[in-house]
Short mmCIF file of C-alpha atoms and ligand atoms in Angstrom, two decimals:
data_model
loop_
_atom_site.label_atom_id
_atom_site.label_comp_id
_atom_site.label_asym_id
_atom_site.label_seq_id
_atom_site.Cartn_x
_atom_site.Cartn_y
_atom_site.Cartn_z
CA MET A 4 40.94 106.03 87.73
CA PRO A 5 36.99 105.85 87.81
CA LYS A 6 35.32 109.18 87.66
CA PHE A 7 32.33 110.50 89.65
CA TYR A 8 30.40 113.41 88.69
CA ILE A 9 28.19 114.83 91.30
CA THR A 10 25.90 117.98 91.46
CA THR A 11 23.99 119.92 93.64
CA PRO A 12 20.99 121.82 92.43
CA ILE A 13 22.02 125.63 91.29
CA TYR A 14 20.30 127.95 94.01
CA TYR A 15 18.46 130.69 93.45
CA PRO A 16 20.27 133.92 94.57
CA SER A 17 17.17 135.62 95.43
CA ALA A 18 18.23 135.94 99.23
CA ASN A 19 20.99 134.78 101.08
CA PHE A 20 21.26 131.05 101.69
CA HIS A 21 20.10 129.26 104.67
CA ILE A 22 20.80 126.07 106.65
CA GLY A 23 18.33 124.03 104.22
CA HIS A 24 20.89 124.88 101.11
CA CYS A 25 23.72 123.92 103.41
CA TYR A 26 22.24 120.68 103.92
CA THR A 27 22.14 119.69 100.20
CA THR A 28 25.67 121.05 99.57
CA ILE A 29 27.02 119.56 102.95
CA ILE A 30 25.63 116.21 101.79
CA ALA A 31 27.00 116.53 98.21
CA ASP A 32 30.36 117.53 99.76
CA ALA A 33 30.50 114.44 102.05
CA ILE A 34 29.80 112.05 99.14
CA ALA A 35 32.34 113.84 96.92
CA ARG A 36 35.06 113.49 99.71
CA TYR A 37 34.00 110.01 100.07
CA LYS A 38 34.53 109.12 96.56
CA ARG A 39 37.80 110.85 96.38
CA LEU A 40 38.86 108.99 99.44
CA THR A 41 38.01 105.76 97.71
CA GLY A 42 40.04 106.67 94.53
CA TYR A 43 37.52 108.06 92.20
CA ASP A 44 38.54 111.23 90.13
CA VAL A 45 35.46 113.59 91.43
CA TYR A 46 33.91 116.60 89.66
CA PHE A 47 31.90 118.01 92.19
CA GLN A 48 29.79 121.04 90.87
CA THR A 49 27.68 123.65 92.32
CA GLY A 50 26.44 127.03 91.49
CA THR A 51 23.63 129.58 91.24
CA ASP A 52 20.55 129.83 89.06
CA GLU A 53 20.47 133.69 88.51
CA HIS A 54 17.73 134.45 85.92
CA GLY A 55 13.98 135.14 86.21
CA GLU A 56 11.30 137.42 86.92
CA LYS A 57 11.59 137.05 90.69
CA ILE A 58 15.45 138.19 90.73
CA GLU A 59 14.45 141.00 88.53
CA LYS A 60 11.69 142.31 90.85
CA LYS A 61 14.05 142.00 93.90
CA ALA A 62 16.70 144.19 92.04
CA LYS A 63 14.09 146.63 91.17
CA GLU A 64 13.10 146.93 94.72
CA ALA A 65 16.52 147.42 95.90
CA ASN A 66 17.31 150.01 93.01
CA ILE A 67 20.14 148.08 91.56
CA THR A 68 20.56 145.96 88.56
CA PRO A 69 19.77 142.32 88.48
CA LYS A 70 23.41 141.49 87.97
CA GLU A 71 24.44 143.56 90.85
CA TYR A 72 21.81 142.04 92.99
CA VAL A 73 22.94 138.54 92.33
CA ASP A 74 26.66 139.29 92.43
CA LYS A 75 26.42 140.20 96.11
CA ILE A 76 24.64 137.10 97.00
CA VAL A 77 26.87 134.70 95.00
CA GLU A 78 29.78 136.59 96.83
CA ASN A 79 28.08 135.60 99.95
CA ALA A 80 27.35 132.06 99.05
CA LYS A 81 30.93 131.29 98.17
CA ASP A 82 32.01 132.63 101.41
CA LEU A 83 29.57 130.40 103.03
CA TRP A 84 30.67 127.49 101.27
CA GLN A 85 34.24 128.14 102.25
CA SER A 86 33.41 128.40 105.84
CA LEU A 87 31.69 125.15 105.45
CA ASN A 88 34.64 123.47 103.94
CA ILE A 89 32.77 122.74 100.80
CA SER A 90 35.21 121.18 98.06
CA TYR A 91 33.35 121.98 95.24
CA ASP A 92 35.43 121.78 91.91
CA TYR A 93 33.15 124.09 89.78
CA PHE A 94 30.73 126.84 90.71
CA ILE A 95 28.69 127.68 87.75
CA ARG A 96 26.58 130.78 87.35
CA THR A 97 23.88 131.04 84.96
CA THR A 98 24.86 134.55 83.97
CA ASP A 99 28.41 133.25 82.96
CA LYS A 100 28.93 134.14 79.38
CA GLU A 101 29.70 130.45 78.17
CA HIS A 102 26.75 129.26 79.83
CA GLU A 103 24.30 131.84 78.15
CA GLN A 104 26.08 131.20 74.58
CA ALA A 105 25.60 127.40 75.13
CA VAL A 106 21.85 127.83 76.24
CA GLN A 107 21.13 129.78 73.16
CA LYS A 108 22.62 127.27 70.88
CA ILE A 109 20.88 124.26 72.82
CA PHE A 110 17.62 126.26 72.00
CA LYS A 111 18.43 127.06 68.58
CA LYS A 112 19.30 123.27 68.10
CA LEU A 113 15.99 122.01 69.61
CA TYR A 114 14.11 124.48 67.61
CA ASP A 115 15.69 123.53 64.33
CA GLN A 116 14.98 120.03 64.86
CA GLY A 117 11.39 120.51 65.61
CA ASP A 118 11.31 119.67 69.45
CA ILE A 119 10.82 123.75 70.30
CA TYR A 120 7.86 125.30 68.66
CA LYS A 121 6.09 128.53 68.82
CA GLY A 122 2.77 128.54 70.51
CA GLU A 123 0.47 130.44 72.88
CA TYR A 124 1.08 130.36 76.58
CA LYS A 125 -2.27 130.96 78.56
CA GLY A 126 -2.07 131.92 82.05
CA LEU A 127 -3.76 134.22 84.88
CA TYR A 128 -1.95 137.46 84.73
CA CYS A 129 -1.62 140.25 87.10
CA ILE A 130 -1.02 143.50 85.48
CA PRO A 131 0.46 145.66 88.17
CA CYS A 132 2.83 143.04 89.36
CA GLU A 133 3.70 141.90 85.83
CA SER A 134 3.09 137.94 86.85
CA PHE A 135 1.55 134.93 85.58
CA TRP A 136 -0.31 132.76 88.22
CA THR A 137 -1.62 129.26 87.99
CA GLU A 138 -5.23 128.71 88.94
CA THR A 139 -4.27 127.06 92.10
CA GLN A 140 -2.06 130.01 93.05
CA ALA A 141 -4.56 132.73 92.20
CA ILE A 142 -7.40 131.87 94.60
CA ASP A 143 -10.63 133.50 93.85
CA ASN A 144 -9.06 135.09 90.85
CA LYS A 145 -6.75 137.43 92.84
CA CYS A 146 -2.98 137.89 92.69
CA PRO A 147 -1.34 136.24 95.61
CA ASP A 148 1.13 139.04 95.79
CA CYS A 149 -0.84 141.96 95.87
CA GLY A 150 -4.56 140.85 95.88
CA ARG A 151 -5.76 142.44 92.88
CA GLU A 152 -7.98 140.65 90.15
CA VAL A 153 -6.02 138.70 87.66
CA LYS A 154 -6.88 138.24 84.12
CA LEU A 155 -6.86 135.33 81.63
CA VAL A 156 -4.56 136.32 79.22
CA SER A 157 -2.22 134.68 76.64
CA GLU A 158 1.30 135.48 75.20
CA GLU A 159 3.21 134.02 72.44
CA ALA A 160 5.72 131.46 73.64
CA TYR A 161 7.95 128.57 72.79
CA PHE A 162 7.16 125.12 73.86
CA PHE A 163 9.44 122.04 74.22
CA LYS A 164 7.85 118.98 73.12
CA LEU A 165 7.92 116.82 76.37
CA SER A 166 4.97 114.58 75.23
CA LYS A 167 6.96 113.34 72.28
CA TYR A 168 9.33 111.59 74.90
CA GLN A 169 6.90 109.92 77.22
CA ASP A 170 7.22 106.36 76.23
CA LYS A 171 10.73 106.57 75.92
CA LEU A 172 11.09 107.89 79.48
CA ILE A 173 9.03 105.00 80.69
CA GLU A 174 11.23 102.59 78.95
CA PHE A 175 14.14 104.37 80.45
CA TYR A 176 12.73 104.15 83.95
CA ASP A 177 12.08 100.35 83.36
CA GLN A 178 15.61 99.60 82.23
CA HIS A 179 17.21 101.58 85.08
CA PRO A 180 15.62 101.00 88.19
CA ASN A 181 17.99 102.99 90.21
CA PHE A 182 17.73 105.99 88.29
CA ILE A 183 15.39 107.60 90.82
CA LEU A 184 16.07 107.15 94.49
CA PRO A 185 14.45 106.79 97.06
CA ILE A 186 12.20 104.42 95.08
CA SER A 187 9.01 106.03 96.38
CA ARG A 188 9.94 109.07 94.51
CA LYS A 189 10.15 107.22 91.40
CA ASN A 190 6.73 105.73 91.73
CA GLU A 191 5.25 109.15 92.52
CA MET A 192 6.88 110.58 89.26
CA LEU A 193 5.26 107.60 87.36
CA ASN A 194 1.87 107.54 88.57
CA ASN A 195 1.21 111.23 89.17
CA PHE A 196 2.77 112.92 86.19
CA ILE A 197 4.07 110.60 83.58
CA LYS A 198 1.11 108.06 83.14
CA PRO A 199 -1.63 110.97 83.38
CA GLY A 200 0.41 112.40 80.30
CA LEU A 201 2.88 114.80 79.81
CA GLU A 202 2.15 118.16 78.39
CA ASP A 203 4.66 120.23 76.29
CA LEU A 204 6.55 122.60 78.31
CA CYS A 205 6.66 126.40 78.07
CA VAL A 206 10.29 127.42 77.56
CA SER A 207 10.26 131.16 77.00
CA ARG A 208 8.66 134.26 78.09
CA THR A 209 8.18 137.84 76.66
CA SER A 210 6.86 139.34 80.05
CA PHE A 211 10.15 140.10 81.72
CA LYS A 212 13.61 140.66 80.49
CA TRP A 213 15.93 139.16 82.97
CA GLY A 214 16.87 136.15 81.02
CA ILE A 215 19.00 134.80 78.18
CA PRO A 216 17.49 136.06 75.04
CA VAL A 217 16.35 133.57 72.50
CA ASP A 218 18.78 134.98 69.76
CA PHE A 219 16.65 134.32 66.69
CA ASP A 220 13.61 135.89 68.28
CA PRO A 221 14.77 138.53 70.72
CA ASN A 222 11.48 139.39 72.41
CA HIS A 223 11.70 136.32 74.13
CA VAL A 224 13.86 135.10 77.11
CA VAL A 225 14.54 131.44 77.75
CA TYR A 226 12.11 130.49 80.75
CA VAL A 227 13.51 128.53 83.77
CA TRP A 228 14.25 124.99 82.91
CA ILE A 229 16.20 125.02 79.64
CA ASP A 230 18.42 127.67 81.26
CA ALA A 231 18.79 126.03 84.70
CA LEU A 232 19.03 122.37 83.92
CA THR A 233 21.53 122.81 81.31
CA ASN A 234 24.03 123.83 83.77
CA TYR A 235 25.09 120.36 84.18
CA ILE A 236 26.65 119.99 80.63
CA THR A 237 27.40 123.69 79.86
CA SER A 238 29.84 123.32 82.72
CA LEU A 239 31.54 120.65 81.20
CA GLY A 240 31.86 122.61 77.61
CA TYR A 241 28.90 121.59 75.86
CA PRO A 242 27.91 122.09 73.05
CA ASP A 243 31.57 121.15 72.14
CA THR A 244 31.31 117.32 72.96
CA ASN A 245 34.91 117.21 72.30
CA ASN A 246 35.80 119.21 75.28
CA GLU A 247 37.94 117.12 77.63
CA LEU A 248 35.68 117.80 80.53
CA PHE A 249 32.56 116.64 78.59
CA LYS A 250 34.08 113.49 77.51
CA LYS A 251 35.43 112.52 80.68
CA TYR A 252 32.51 113.43 83.10
CA TRP A 253 29.20 113.18 81.31
CA PRO A 254 26.99 111.55 82.09
CA ALA A 255 26.56 112.60 85.76
CA ASP A 256 26.83 109.94 88.36
CA LEU A 257 24.54 111.66 90.87
CA HIS A 258 22.28 114.54 90.87
CA LEU A 259 21.40 115.50 94.51
CA VAL A 260 18.20 117.46 94.66
CA GLY A 261 15.45 118.48 96.91
CA LYS A 262 12.43 116.35 96.87
CA GLU A 263 10.23 119.51 95.32
CA ILE A 264 12.65 119.55 92.11
CA VAL A 265 12.88 115.67 91.60
CA ARG A 266 10.23 116.13 88.94
CA PHE A 267 12.31 118.45 86.80
CA HIS A 268 15.33 116.34 87.03
CA THR A 269 13.71 113.06 86.21
CA ILE A 270 11.25 114.14 83.87
CA ILE A 271 12.15 117.28 82.02
CA TRP A 272 15.97 117.10 82.26
CA PRO A 273 15.90 113.39 80.72
CA CYS A 274 13.62 114.56 77.84
CA ILE A 275 15.93 117.35 77.00
CA LEU A 276 18.93 115.23 76.97
CA MET A 277 16.94 112.61 75.01
CA ALA A 278 16.26 115.34 72.52
CA LEU A 279 19.75 116.58 72.30
CA ASP A 280 20.84 112.71 72.08
CA LEU A 281 23.06 112.58 75.11
CA PRO A 282 23.24 110.01 77.68
CA LEU A 283 21.04 110.32 80.59
CA PRO A 284 22.31 110.96 84.13
CA LYS A 285 22.91 107.79 86.15
CA GLN A 286 20.90 108.80 89.28
CA VAL A 287 19.00 111.43 90.78
CA PHE A 288 18.53 111.13 94.57
CA GLY A 289 15.61 113.29 96.08
CA HIS A 290 16.30 114.26 99.50
CA GLY A 291 13.84 115.65 102.03
CA TRP A 292 13.66 119.09 103.75
CA LEU A 293 15.00 120.18 106.85
CA LYS A 294 12.31 121.83 108.81
CA ILE A 295 12.09 124.33 111.77
CA ALA A 296 9.23 123.76 114.01
CA GLY A 297 7.55 121.64 111.41
CA ASN A 298 7.93 124.04 108.50
CA LYS A 299 10.37 123.86 105.68
CA ILE A 300 13.00 126.38 106.33
CA SER A 301 12.62 128.79 103.34
CA LYS A 302 13.69 132.32 102.13
CA SER A 303 10.20 133.35 101.56
CA VAL A 304 9.16 132.39 105.14
CA GLY A 305 12.33 133.88 106.63
CA ASN A 306 12.20 131.53 109.59
CA TYR A 307 16.25 131.09 109.90
CA LYS A 308 19.54 132.59 111.13
CA ASP A 309 22.43 132.99 109.00
CA PRO A 310 24.40 129.68 109.03
CA ARG A 311 27.55 131.37 109.99
CA GLU A 312 25.97 132.10 113.10
CA TYR A 313 25.96 128.34 114.09
CA ILE A 314 29.50 127.91 112.52
CA GLU A 315 30.78 130.75 115.07
CA ASN A 316 29.07 129.12 117.99
CA TYR A 317 29.46 125.36 117.35
CA GLY A 318 32.28 125.07 114.86
CA VAL A 319 32.12 123.86 111.34
CA ASP A 320 32.46 120.13 111.74
CA ALA A 321 29.55 120.22 114.41
CA ILE A 322 27.17 121.69 111.92
CA ARG A 323 28.40 119.20 109.14
CA TYR A 324 27.97 116.25 111.54
CA TYR A 325 24.60 117.30 113.14
CA VAL A 326 23.07 117.86 109.53
CA LEU A 327 24.52 114.59 108.01
CA ARG A 328 23.77 112.48 111.24
CA GLU A 329 20.37 113.51 112.20
CA VAL A 330 18.41 113.09 109.11
CA PRO A 331 17.71 109.69 107.51
CA PHE A 332 18.55 110.65 104.08
CA GLY A 333 15.59 110.75 101.81
CA SER A 334 12.95 111.55 104.72
CA ASP A 335 12.40 115.19 106.11
CA GLY A 336 14.28 115.98 109.31
CA SER A 337 13.93 118.78 111.87
CA PHE A 338 16.60 121.35 112.61
CA LYS A 339 16.66 122.10 116.34
CA GLU A 340 19.21 123.73 118.15
CA GLU A 341 18.80 121.82 121.23
CA ALA A 342 18.97 118.45 119.22
CA MET A 343 22.34 119.85 117.62
CA ILE A 344 23.68 120.23 120.96
CA SER A 345 22.81 116.96 122.32
CA ARG A 346 24.10 115.18 119.26
CA ILE A 347 27.52 117.42 119.60
CA ASN A 348 27.82 116.45 123.17
CA ALA A 349 26.97 112.78 122.89
CA ASP A 350 28.86 111.78 119.82
CA LEU A 351 31.73 114.35 118.98
CA ALA A 352 32.36 115.36 122.76
CA ASN A 353 31.99 112.28 124.67
CA THR A 354 32.30 109.24 122.08
CA LEU A 355 34.73 110.63 119.73
CA GLY A 356 36.62 113.51 121.76
CA ASN A 357 37.02 111.58 125.19
CA LEU A 358 38.33 108.70 123.33
CA VAL A 359 40.95 110.26 121.58
CA ASN A 360 41.71 112.34 124.70
CA ARG A 361 41.87 109.27 126.94
CA THR A 362 44.16 107.08 124.70
CA ILE A 363 46.49 109.88 123.74
CA SER A 364 46.67 111.08 127.37
CA MET A 365 47.36 107.53 128.66
CA SER A 366 50.02 106.69 125.77
CA HIS A 367 51.77 109.82 127.04
CA LYS A 368 51.32 109.19 130.82
CA TYR A 369 52.58 105.52 130.41
CA PHE A 370 55.08 105.60 127.53
CA ASP A 371 55.95 109.35 126.75
CA GLY A 372 53.69 109.00 123.66
CA LYS A 373 55.67 106.14 122.17
CA VAL A 374 53.80 103.84 120.04
CA SER A 375 54.76 100.03 120.10
CA ASN A 376 52.77 96.77 119.35
CA PRO A 377 54.05 93.63 120.94
CA LYS A 378 50.63 91.97 119.88
CA LEU A 379 49.76 90.44 123.26
CA ILE A 380 46.29 89.86 121.94
CA GLU A 381 43.81 88.46 124.38
CA ASP A 382 40.35 87.16 123.77
CA ILE A 383 38.49 90.27 125.03
CA ASP A 384 40.16 92.25 122.13
CA ASN A 385 38.34 89.88 119.44
CA GLU A 386 35.13 91.62 118.98
CA LEU A 387 36.82 95.17 118.49
CA LEU A 388 39.31 93.73 116.03
CA THR A 389 36.74 92.20 114.15
CA ASN A 390 34.36 95.29 114.45
CA ILE A 391 37.28 97.28 112.85
CA SER A 392 38.36 95.09 110.13
CA ASN A 393 34.87 95.06 108.80
CA LEU A 394 34.01 98.64 108.98
CA LYS A 395 35.66 99.71 105.78
CA ASP A 396 33.36 97.38 103.80
CA ILE A 397 30.36 98.39 106.07
CA VAL A 398 30.92 102.13 105.44
CA GLU A 399 31.28 101.48 101.64
CA ASN A 400 28.13 99.54 101.24
CA LYS A 401 25.91 102.41 103.24
CA MET A 402 27.65 105.01 101.44
CA ASN A 403 26.90 103.29 97.90
CA GLU A 404 23.13 103.31 98.88
CA LEU A 405 23.80 106.99 100.10
CA LYS A 406 22.68 105.89 103.54
CA VAL A 407 25.23 108.79 105.08
CA ASN A 408 23.67 108.92 108.53
CA GLU A 409 23.91 105.17 108.68
CA ALA A 410 27.45 105.07 107.63
CA ILE A 411 28.31 107.57 110.27
CA ASP A 412 26.72 105.72 112.82
CA GLU A 413 28.48 102.35 112.03
CA ILE A 414 31.55 104.49 112.45
CA MET A 415 30.52 105.84 115.86
CA GLU A 416 29.31 102.51 117.05
CA VAL A 417 32.99 101.23 116.73
CA LEU A 418 34.15 104.47 118.82
CA ARG A 419 31.53 103.51 121.36
CA LYS A 420 33.08 99.99 121.50
CA CYS A 421 36.44 101.41 121.96
CA ASN A 422 35.14 103.27 125.02
CA LYS A 423 33.73 100.31 126.50
CA TYR A 424 36.89 98.47 125.77
CA ILE A 425 38.83 100.66 127.81
CA ASP A 426 36.52 100.13 130.56
CA GLU A 427 36.97 96.59 130.35
CA THR A 428 40.67 96.33 129.70
CA THR A 429 41.36 98.88 132.46
CA PRO A 430 44.84 100.42 131.32
CA TRP A 431 45.18 102.24 134.67
CA LEU A 432 45.40 98.85 136.49
CA LEU A 433 47.61 97.39 133.87
CA ALA A 434 49.90 100.33 134.39
CA LYS A 435 50.48 99.43 138.16
CA ASP A 436 51.88 95.82 137.30
CA GLU A 437 55.34 96.00 135.57
CA THR A 438 54.65 92.31 134.15
CA LYS A 439 51.84 93.81 132.22
CA LYS A 440 53.70 96.49 130.24
CA GLU A 441 53.24 94.46 126.80
CA ARG A 442 49.85 93.82 127.47
CA LEU A 443 49.07 97.63 128.19
CA GLN A 444 51.14 98.74 125.01
CA THR A 445 48.88 96.18 122.97
CA VAL A 446 45.73 97.54 124.31
CA LEU A 447 46.68 101.07 123.43
CA TYR A 448 48.04 100.11 120.24
CA ASN A 449 44.46 98.57 119.41
CA LEU A 450 42.77 101.83 120.69
CA LEU A 451 45.13 104.04 118.57
CA GLU A 452 44.80 101.98 115.26
CA CYS A 453 40.73 101.94 115.77
CA ILE A 454 40.70 105.62 116.29
CA ARG A 455 43.19 106.32 113.16
CA ILE A 456 41.07 103.79 111.04
CA CYS A 457 37.76 105.53 112.08
CA THR A 458 39.26 109.05 111.86
CA ILE A 459 40.17 108.45 108.12
CA LEU A 460 36.55 106.96 107.50
CA LEU A 461 34.99 110.34 109.05
CA SER A 462 37.19 112.44 107.18
CA PRO A 463 34.59 113.20 104.35
CA PHE A 464 32.17 114.23 107.09
CA ILE A 465 34.27 116.17 109.49
CA PRO A 466 37.45 116.79 107.78
CA THR A 467 39.01 119.55 109.79
CA THR A 468 38.62 117.21 112.90
CA SER A 469 40.06 114.33 111.25
CA THR A 470 43.11 116.27 110.33
CA ASN A 471 43.33 117.51 113.80
CA ILE A 472 43.14 113.78 115.19
CA LEU A 473 45.59 112.38 112.77
CA ASN A 474 47.93 115.42 113.54
CA GLN A 475 47.76 114.07 117.33
CA LEU A 476 48.67 110.66 116.04
CA ASN A 477 51.41 111.93 114.35
CA THR A 478 50.24 110.59 111.38
CA HIS A 479 48.94 112.42 108.24
CA LYS A 480 48.06 110.13 105.69
CA ILE A 481 44.32 110.18 104.86
CA GLU A 482 44.56 107.08 102.39
CA TYR A 483 42.17 104.47 101.85
CA ASN A 484 44.91 101.80 101.37
CA THR A 485 45.92 102.47 104.88
CA LEU A 486 42.70 101.13 106.32
CA GLU A 487 44.01 97.57 107.21
CA PHE A 488 44.54 97.14 110.82
CA GLY A 489 48.25 97.36 111.84
CA ASN A 490 49.25 100.47 109.47
CA LEU A 491 49.95 102.82 112.46
CA GLU A 492 53.72 102.87 112.71
CA THR A 493 55.11 101.74 115.78
CA ASN A 494 58.33 104.06 115.59
CA ILE A 495 56.59 107.25 116.00
CA THR A 496 55.85 109.47 119.03
CA LEU A 497 52.31 111.00 119.61
CA ASN A 498 51.66 114.68 119.75
CA LYS A 499 50.35 116.19 122.77
CA PRO A 500 46.36 115.58 123.21
CA ILE A 501 44.30 118.70 122.25
CA ILE A 502 40.55 118.70 123.42
CA LEU A 503 38.55 118.25 120.07
CA PHE A 504 34.99 119.36 121.21
CA ASN A 505 34.03 121.02 124.52
CA ARG A 506 30.76 119.90 125.99
CA ILE A 507 28.22 122.57 125.22
CA GLU A 508 26.34 123.56 128.35
CA THR A 509 22.66 124.33 127.77
CA LYS A 510 20.90 126.87 129.81
CA SER A 511 18.08 124.84 130.97
N1 MSP B 26 17.08 126.84 91.13
C1 MSP B 26 16.38 125.72 91.36
C2 MSP B 26 17.22 124.70 90.99
C3 MSP B 26 17.75 124.34 89.63
S1 MSP B 26 18.40 122.90 89.38
C4 MSP B 26 18.85 122.89 88.00
C5 MSP B 26 15.86 126.02 92.71
N2 MSP B 26 16.50 126.70 93.60
S2 MSP B 26 16.23 126.93 95.15
O1 MSP B 26 17.21 128.05 95.57
O2 MSP B 26 14.86 126.97 95.44
O3 MSP B 26 16.97 125.82 95.89
C6 MSP B 26 16.45 124.57 95.97
C7 MSP B 26 17.18 123.58 96.64
O4 MSP B 26 17.90 124.05 97.95
C8 MSP B 26 16.28 122.31 96.91
O5 MSP B 26 16.26 121.24 95.92
C9 MSP B 26 17.16 121.69 98.04
O6 MSP B 26 17.99 120.68 97.36
C10 MSP B 26 17.71 122.96 98.78
N3 MSP B 26 16.93 123.29 100.01
C11 MSP B 26 16.35 124.78 100.12
N4 MSP B 26 15.53 124.63 101.17
C12 MSP B 26 15.40 123.33 101.77
C13 MSP B 26 15.11 122.95 103.00
N5 MSP B 26 14.44 123.50 103.89
N6 MSP B 26 15.83 121.61 103.59
C14 MSP B 26 16.45 120.86 102.44
N7 MSP B 26 17.01 121.23 101.46
C15 MSP B 26 16.30 122.71 100.93
O7 MSP B 26 14.95 125.21 93.00
#
């Protein structure tokens, strides 16, 4: 069985997660579920990036230890992922003992082989806040947090020799044209960061304590990226390269990340892996941001609700569907409650919900829910039958290109055609004519089959609804090899129809 290792970024548990974090995680979940459906052995990983000065400060403000602080947020995050039906296989925390020990070993190995060296970190420092700032952050030499004067100071630090890997990295990009997607992000990396010259990277700090100690120099803690990025391998047992998980799943097939951290995943991470002499991930996809009223939804801006409120109001699949369908993958998109309601009403309540309800209700009304297929095909059926036969491959191509919104729309398009097919074939008129009984059975079978196939293809995106529909169809197989037309059994009786999505009335 082919394998597929997919990851989300590990999120900072500095505050509870918002719909932006949900966006990345829902897409990753949809891709993971789709790959499982198509026969891959999937390992889907998410987690939390728990160290650093910011969290240390937040915990101090709350008068608790950093570990107590992150524990609460992680618990909240796991609960959120459960309510969103996120099917991750592993949740890594950078405070896990195994991860901490592995990071220390990686740091030591890189130091021993000369890829990490001790130097001096120069920066603008705010003494009361104990924080370093860059020149662009500290406008007019003032601390962006407290407004007091910052001082140019230097502190002893370890550096990773990023510069050494510059040419190898360019060569790797050339040989792997699909390493970074969308392609615009690859050009941005090459032109803005790599070609102007890579600078060595500061990988330790002495100015805060909440981090993994450098074991051979305990004044230092490992700074950010060596701790965070290596999560993708430490979870598989690295540095034990004989670990079954590592042997099976590394290299990752897809790192899914927001556009602001593409740089770390396509420059720093490959260079660390080259230094460790490990294969590089196959692909990094940088998606856009969800915005509210033109602004990135963010913890520091605080412009968001608890995502659970949306789930309670609209249902989990409605949220999943909206974020997956609405934003062209790779671009920014806006999160608007009104747009979400229109989308739910148009696609889920009208197109999908009505179709399923009408078809199953008619099957009950005319045939007591019994399914049969006398195959009395007419010309008017051809277009729909061709569409449904081609759908599986079309969706597969779109998903391989990670065009999730387009894949979904292809399925919706077939469902829209099914509704049109009902209007054209007028089953209620066929039902009045005893000689048209077999034709009516055929029309209903065609519709039920299209619903079944579309439902299986929709299952990675709206899993609860898909199970619900298949249950109404009295068939439970969510299997890719049943996607050929004609697999719906004819000796079954459908269950009673249940409304899938109620139309949401808006106040205006
Ligand atoms: N801890 C680092 C990542 C380390 S990965 C080795 C980090 N964490 S974060 O909490 O800031 O989360 C960043 C990720 O959350 C983004 O890359 C993106 O995937 C997701 N998003 C956060 N806000 C978002 C939006 N408003 N819209 C879409 N995605 C957003 O960076």
